[in-house]
CSV table of C-alpha atoms in Angstrom, one decimal:
chain,number,residue,atom,x,y,z
L,271,UNK,CA,-130.1,57.7,106.4
L,272,UNK,CA,-133.3,58.9,105.4
L,273,UNK,CA,-133.9,60.1,109.0
L,274,UNK,CA,-130.7,61.7,108.9
L,275,UNK,CA,-131.7,63.2,105.8
L,276,UNK,CA,-134.8,64.7,107.3
L,277,UNK,CA,-132.9,66.2,109.5
L,278,UNK,CA,-130.5,67.9,107.3
L,279,UNK,CA,-133.6,69.5,105.2
L,280,UNK,CA,-135.5,70.7,108.7
L,281,UNK,CA,-131.7,72.6,108.8
L,282,UNK,CA,-131.8,73.8,105.5
L,283,UNK,CA,-135.0,75.0,106.3
L,284,UNK,CA,-133.5,77.5,109.3
L,285,UNK,CA,-130.9,78.4,107.0
L,286,UNK,CA,-128.3,76.4,108.4
L,287,UNK,CA,-125.8,74.0,106.9
L,288,UNK,CA,-127.9,70.9,105.9
L,289,UNK,CA,-126.1,68.5,108.0
L,290,UNK,CA,-128.4,65.5,110.1
L,291,UNK,CA,-127.7,63.0,112.3
L,292,UNK,CA,-129.1,60.3,114.0
L,293,UNK,CA,-128.2,57.4,116.5
L,294,UNK,CA,-129.3,53.9,116.2
L,295,UNK,CA,-129.1,50.8,118.9
L,296,UNK,CA,-130.3,47.3,118.2
L,297,UNK,CA,-132.4,48.8,114.9
L,298,UNK,CA,-133.9,51.8,116.9
L,299,UNK,CA,-133.3,55.5,116.6
L,300,UNK,CA,-132.6,57.0,120.0
L,301,UNK,CA,-131.8,60.4,119.7
L,302,UNK,CA,-131.8,63.1,116.4
L,303,UNK,CA,-129.6,66.5,115.7
L,304,UNK,CA,-129.2,69.0,112.8
L,305,UNK,CA,-127.0,71.2,112.5
L,306,UNK,CA,-127.3,75.1,113.8
L,307,UNK,CA,-124.1,76.4,114.8
L,308,UNK,CA,-126.0,80.2,113.3
L,309,UNK,CA,-129.0,79.7,115.3
L,310,UNK,CA,-127.1,78.9,118.8
L,311,UNK,CA,-124.9,81.0,117.7
L,312,UNK,CA,-122.0,78.1,119.7
L,313,UNK,CA,-119.4,76.7,117.6
L,314,UNK,CA,-120.6,72.9,119.1
L,315,UNK,CA,-123.5,72.3,117.7
L,316,UNK,CA,-122.8,70.3,114.8
L,317,UNK,CA,-125.5,67.7,114.1
L,318,UNK,CA,-123.3,64.7,115.4
L,319,UNK,CA,-122.7,66.3,118.6
L,320,UNK,CA,-126.6,66.9,119.2
L,321,UNK,CA,-127.5,63.7,118.3
L,322,UNK,CA,-124.8,62.4,120.6
L,323,UNK,CA,-125.8,64.4,123.6
L,324,UNK,CA,-129.1,63.8,123.5
L,325,UNK,CA,-128.3,60.1,123.4
L,326,UNK,CA,-126.2,60.3,126.2
L,327,UNK,CA,-129.3,62.0,127.9
L,328,UNK,CA,-131.7,59.2,126.5
L,329,UNK,CA,-129.3,56.2,128.1
L,330,UNK,CA,-127.7,58.1,131.0
L,331,UNK,CA,-124.3,57.1,130.0
L,332,UNK,CA,-121.8,58.6,128.1
L,333,UNK,CA,-120.5,54.9,126.9
L,334,UNK,CA,-122.5,54.6,123.6
L,335,UNK,CA,-120.8,51.3,123.2
L,336,UNK,CA,-123.9,49.6,121.3
L,337,UNK,CA,-124.2,52.7,119.0
L,338,UNK,CA,-124.4,53.4,115.5
L,339,UNK,CA,-124.2,56.7,114.0
L,340,UNK,CA,-125.6,58.2,110.7
L,341,UNK,CA,-124.5,61.8,109.0
L,342,UNK,CA,-125.2,63.0,105.9
L,343,UNK,CA,-122.1,64.2,105.2
L,344,UNK,CA,-118.2,62.9,106.6
L,345,UNK,CA,-117.5,64.4,110.2
L,346,UNK,CA,-115.4,66.9,110.8
L,347,UNK,CA,-112.5,66.3,113.5
L,348,UNK,CA,-114.5,67.4,116.3
L,349,UNK,CA,-117.2,65.1,115.3
L,350,UNK,CA,-115.3,62.5,114.8
L,351,UNK,CA,-113.6,62.9,118.2
L,352,UNK,CA,-116.7,63.2,119.9
L,353,UNK,CA,-118.0,59.8,118.2
L,354,UNK,CA,-114.6,58.0,119.3
L,355,UNK,CA,-115.1,59.7,123.0
L,356,UNK,CA,-118.5,58.2,123.1
L,357,UNK,CA,-116.7,54.8,121.8
L,358,UNK,CA,-119.6,54.9,118.9
L,359,UNK,CA,-119.7,51.3,117.9
L,360,UNK,CA,-119.9,52.3,114.2
L,361,UNK,CA,-120.1,55.5,111.4
L,362,UNK,CA,-122.4,55.9,108.4
L,363,UNK,CA,-121.8,58.5,106.6
L,364,UNK,CA,-123.4,59.5,103.4
L,365,UNK,CA,-121.3,62.1,101.5
L,366,UNK,CA,-117.3,62.3,101.7
L,367,UNK,CA,-116.1,65.8,102.9
L,368,UNK,CA,-113.7,67.2,100.0
L,369,UNK,CA,-112.5,70.1,101.6
L,370,UNK,CA,-111.2,68.1,104.2
L,371,UNK,CA,-109.3,66.1,102.3
L,372,UNK,CA,-106.3,65.3,105.0
L,373,UNK,CA,-108.6,62.4,106.0
L,374,UNK,CA,-108.6,63.4,109.2
L,375,UNK,CA,-112.2,61.5,110.2
L,376,UNK,CA,-110.6,58.1,109.2
L,377,UNK,CA,-107.2,58.7,111.2
L,378,UNK,CA,-109.0,60.1,114.1
L,379,UNK,CA,-111.4,56.9,114.0
L,380,UNK,CA,-108.6,54.6,113.7
L,381,UNK,CA,-106.5,55.6,116.1
L,382,UNK,CA,-103.9,53.6,117.3
L,383,UNK,CA,-104.8,56.0,121.0
L,384,UNK,CA,-108.1,54.4,121.0
L,385,UNK,CA,-108.9,50.8,123.1
L,386,UNK,CA,-111.9,50.5,120.4
L,387,UNK,CA,-111.8,51.3,116.8
L,388,UNK,CA,-114.9,52.9,115.0
L,389,UNK,CA,-116.0,50.8,111.8
L,390,UNK,CA,-117.0,53.5,108.8
L,391,UNK,CA,-119.1,52.5,106.1
L,392,UNK,CA,-120.1,55.1,103.2
L,393,UNK,CA,-123.3,54.7,101.8
L,394,UNK,CA,-123.5,57.1,98.7
L,395,UNK,CA,-126.9,59.3,98.8
L,396,UNK,CA,-128.1,61.6,96.0
L,397,UNK,CA,-130.5,63.6,98.2
L,398,UNK,CA,-128.2,64.3,101.3
L,399,UNK,CA,-125.5,65.6,98.3
L,400,UNK,CA,-127.8,67.7,96.4
L,401,UNK,CA,-128.9,69.3,99.8
L,402,UNK,CA,-124.9,70.6,100.8
L,403,UNK,CA,-125.0,71.2,97.0
L,404,UNK,CA,-127.6,73.6,96.3
L,405,UNK,CA,-127.7,75.7,99.8
L,406,UNK,CA,-124.0,76.3,98.9
L,407,UNK,CA,-125.0,77.4,95.3
L,408,UNK,CA,-128.0,79.5,97.2
L,409,UNK,CA,-125.4,81.1,99.5
L,410,UNK,CA,-122.4,82.1,96.8
L,411,UNK,CA,-125.7,84.0,94.7
I,244,UNK,CA,-102.6,79.2,133.2
I,245,UNK,CA,-103.2,79.1,136.8
I,246,UNK,CA,-106.5,80.0,136.4
I,247,UNK,CA,-106.7,76.6,133.8
I,248,UNK,CA,-105.4,74.9,136.8
I,249,UNK,CA,-107.9,76.1,139.2
I,250,UNK,CA,-110.5,74.2,137.0
I,251,UNK,CA,-108.3,71.0,137.1
I,252,UNK,CA,-108.5,71.1,141.1
I,253,UNK,CA,-112.5,71.5,141.4
I,254,UNK,CA,-112.4,68.5,138.7
I,255,UNK,CA,-110.2,66.4,140.6
I,256,UNK,CA,-112.4,67.2,143.8
I,257,UNK,CA,-115.9,65.8,142.4
I,258,UNK,CA,-113.6,62.7,141.0
I,259,UNK,CA,-113.2,64.1,137.3
I,260,UNK,CA,-110.3,63.7,135.6
I,261,UNK,CA,-108.2,66.8,136.1
I,262,UNK,CA,-108.0,69.0,133.2
I,263,UNK,CA,-109.2,72.7,133.1
I,264,UNK,CA,-109.6,75.0,130.8
I,265,UNK,CA,-110.3,79.3,130.4
I,266,UNK,CA,-110.7,81.1,127.1
I,267,UNK,CA,-108.8,84.6,127.4
I,268,UNK,CA,-109.7,87.6,125.3
I,269,UNK,CA,-107.7,90.5,125.5
I,270,UNK,CA,-106.2,89.7,128.2
I,271,UNK,CA,-109.0,88.5,130.7
I,272,UNK,CA,-110.7,85.4,130.8
I,273,UNK,CA,-114.3,85.1,129.5
I,274,UNK,CA,-114.9,81.6,130.4
I,275,UNK,CA,-114.1,78.7,132.4
I,276,UNK,CA,-114.4,74.9,131.9
I,277,UNK,CA,-113.6,71.7,133.8
I,278,UNK,CA,-114.2,68.1,132.7
I,279,UNK,CA,-117.3,66.9,133.8
I,280,UNK,CA,-117.7,63.6,131.6
I,281,UNK,CA,-118.6,61.6,134.8
I,282,UNK,CA,-121.3,63.9,136.4
I,283,UNK,CA,-122.9,65.0,133.3
I,284,UNK,CA,-122.9,61.6,131.9
I,285,UNK,CA,-122.1,63.3,128.9
I,286,UNK,CA,-118.9,62.3,125.9
I,287,UNK,CA,-118.9,65.8,125.3
I,288,UNK,CA,-118.4,67.8,128.3
I,289,UNK,CA,-114.5,67.9,128.4
I,290,UNK,CA,-113.3,71.2,129.9
I,291,UNK,CA,-112.4,73.4,126.5
I,292,UNK,CA,-116.0,72.3,125.3
I,293,UNK,CA,-117.6,73.9,128.5
I,294,UNK,CA,-115.5,77.0,128.1
I,295,UNK,CA,-115.7,77.4,124.6
I,296,UNK,CA,-119.6,77.0,124.6
I,297,UNK,CA,-119.8,79.4,127.2
I,298,UNK,CA,-117.6,82.1,125.4
I,299,UNK,CA,-120.0,81.7,122.5
I,300,UNK,CA,-122.7,82.4,124.8
I,301,UNK,CA,-120.8,86.0,126.0
I,302,UNK,CA,-119.6,86.7,123.0
I,303,UNK,CA,-123.0,85.9,121.2
I,304,UNK,CA,-121.0,84.0,118.0
I,305,UNK,CA,-119.5,81.0,117.2
I,306,UNK,CA,-116.5,82.7,116.2
I,307,UNK,CA,-114.3,83.2,118.8
I,308,UNK,CA,-111.7,85.1,116.8
I,309,UNK,CA,-109.8,86.7,118.7
I,310,UNK,CA,-109.8,84.0,121.9
I,311,UNK,CA,-106.9,82.4,123.0
I,312,UNK,CA,-107.8,78.8,125.1
I,313,UNK,CA,-105.4,77.2,128.2
I,314,UNK,CA,-106.0,74.1,128.4
I,315,UNK,CA,-103.8,72.0,131.5
I,316,UNK,CA,-103.6,69.0,128.9
I,317,UNK,CA,-103.3,69.2,125.4
I,318,UNK,CA,-106.7,68.5,123.6
I,319,UNK,CA,-108.0,65.6,122.3
I,320,UNK,CA,-108.9,65.2,118.3
I,321,UNK,CA,-112.2,66.2,119.6
I,322,UNK,CA,-111.5,69.2,121.3
I,323,UNK,CA,-108.9,70.2,119.2
I,324,UNK,CA,-111.6,70.0,116.5
I,325,UNK,CA,-113.9,72.4,118.3
I,326,UNK,CA,-111.1,75.2,118.8
I,327,UNK,CA,-110.3,75.0,115.3
I,328,UNK,CA,-114.0,75.2,114.6
I,329,UNK,CA,-114.6,77.9,116.8
I,330,UNK,CA,-111.7,80.0,115.2
I,331,UNK,CA,-110.0,80.1,118.1
I,332,UNK,CA,-106.6,82.1,117.4
I,333,UNK,CA,-104.3,80.3,119.7
I,334,UNK,CA,-103.4,77.1,122.3
I,335,UNK,CA,-101.5,77.4,125.1
I,336,UNK,CA,-101.3,73.6,126.9
I,337,UNK,CA,-99.9,72.7,129.8
I,338,UNK,CA,-98.7,68.8,129.6
I,339,UNK,CA,-98.5,66.8,126.3
I,340,UNK,CA,-100.9,63.8,125.6
I,341,UNK,CA,-98.0,61.0,125.9
I,342,UNK,CA,-100.8,58.4,125.6
I,343,UNK,CA,-102.8,60.2,122.2
I,344,UNK,CA,-99.5,59.8,120.5
I,345,UNK,CA,-100.5,59.9,117.2
I,346,UNK,CA,-99.6,63.7,116.6
I,347,UNK,CA,-103.7,64.2,116.1
I,348,UNK,CA,-103.7,67.3,118.3
I,349,UNK,CA,-101.6,69.7,115.7
I,350,UNK,CA,-102.3,67.3,112.6
I,351,UNK,CA,-106.1,69.0,113.3
I,352,UNK,CA,-105.0,72.4,114.2
I,353,UNK,CA,-102.7,73.0,111.5
I,354,UNK,CA,-104.8,70.8,109.0
I,355,UNK,CA,-104.6,72.7,105.7
I,356,UNK,CA,-108.5,72.2,105.5
I,357,UNK,CA,-108.9,75.2,107.9
I,358,UNK,CA,-108.6,78.7,106.1
I,359,UNK,CA,-107.2,80.2,109.6
I,360,UNK,CA,-104.3,78.2,111.4
I,361,UNK,CA,-104.4,77.5,115.3
I,362,UNK,CA,-100.8,78.8,117.1
I,363,UNK,CA,-99.7,75.8,119.7
I,364,UNK,CA,-98.0,77.0,122.5
I,365,UNK,CA,-96.5,74.2,124.5
I,366,UNK,CA,-96.3,75.4,128.6
I,367,UNK,CA,-95.1,73.3,130.7
I,368,UNK,CA,-96.4,73.1,134.1
I,369,UNK,CA,-95.3,71.1,137.2
I,370,UNK,CA,-98.8,71.4,138.9
I,371,UNK,CA,-100.9,70.4,136.2
I,372,UNK,CA,-98.9,67.3,135.1
I,373,UNK,CA,-99.0,66.4,138.9
I,374,UNK,CA,-103.1,66.8,139.3
I,375,UNK,CA,-102.8,64.3,136.1
I,376,UNK,CA,-100.5,61.6,137.8
I,377,UNK,CA,-102.0,61.5,141.2
I,378,UNK,CA,-105.6,61.1,140.2
I,379,UNK,CA,-104.3,58.2,138.1
I,380,UNK,CA,-102.3,56.7,141.0
I,381,UNK,CA,-105.2,56.7,143.0
I,382,UNK,CA,-107.7,55.0,140.5
I,383,UNK,CA,-105.3,52.4,139.9
I,384,UNK,CA,-105.1,51.5,143.4
């Protein structure tokens, strides 16, 4: 999670919402991503999507069956869907997404429509949360 | 929808699940996409994502507020989330997604977490449906 947070810090420095992600296989980081929606002017470029696309490229497969993804914030529906589509085994996130209060991330990852279910773990982290709070506090000013 | 179906036919010819999408602004098609998950070896490359990324590039913005998206199949959670994230105004799809029976597409697009809601319209189309049925029948053989 520390490595995902490093990505979030890099995003904050570029004035992007500070969210970072890493994909891990067999205990090794195979790809990293950070949110770059503003700079890329691309609605798809959330941290998880960037990391998943790089992981697919690295493994030359759209199936990331033995992979885990560490993200600093609970994924939005698009990213939760991407994690499910890529057959990722486990999601670990630092901060729960409070405004997305519909519980959609869990609904998507545990949906009966999937042949495989994605494990979900919350790993609270003060720094990941402070980064987000500070970013939005600064934006509101 | 006919133009989205043309994209689905192109996907089928490449042995990809035949799904196509077009993004429309002011009655004009601004981008097209077709599913290319196998060829690209990328879990993200569904028709809708490809079309949305091209539309963002064309309009130089991640906000596609006046856009409509036409898709040959009801979007999966990832693509529904992408449509919401891109602030697309309206989704029109040809075939309902029967195996994804959790109603997740509608839940995501009508979620209270969004400031804007995405309109949804079903526009049944025999050809879009036949393309999918024939593709999976051939695969099972």
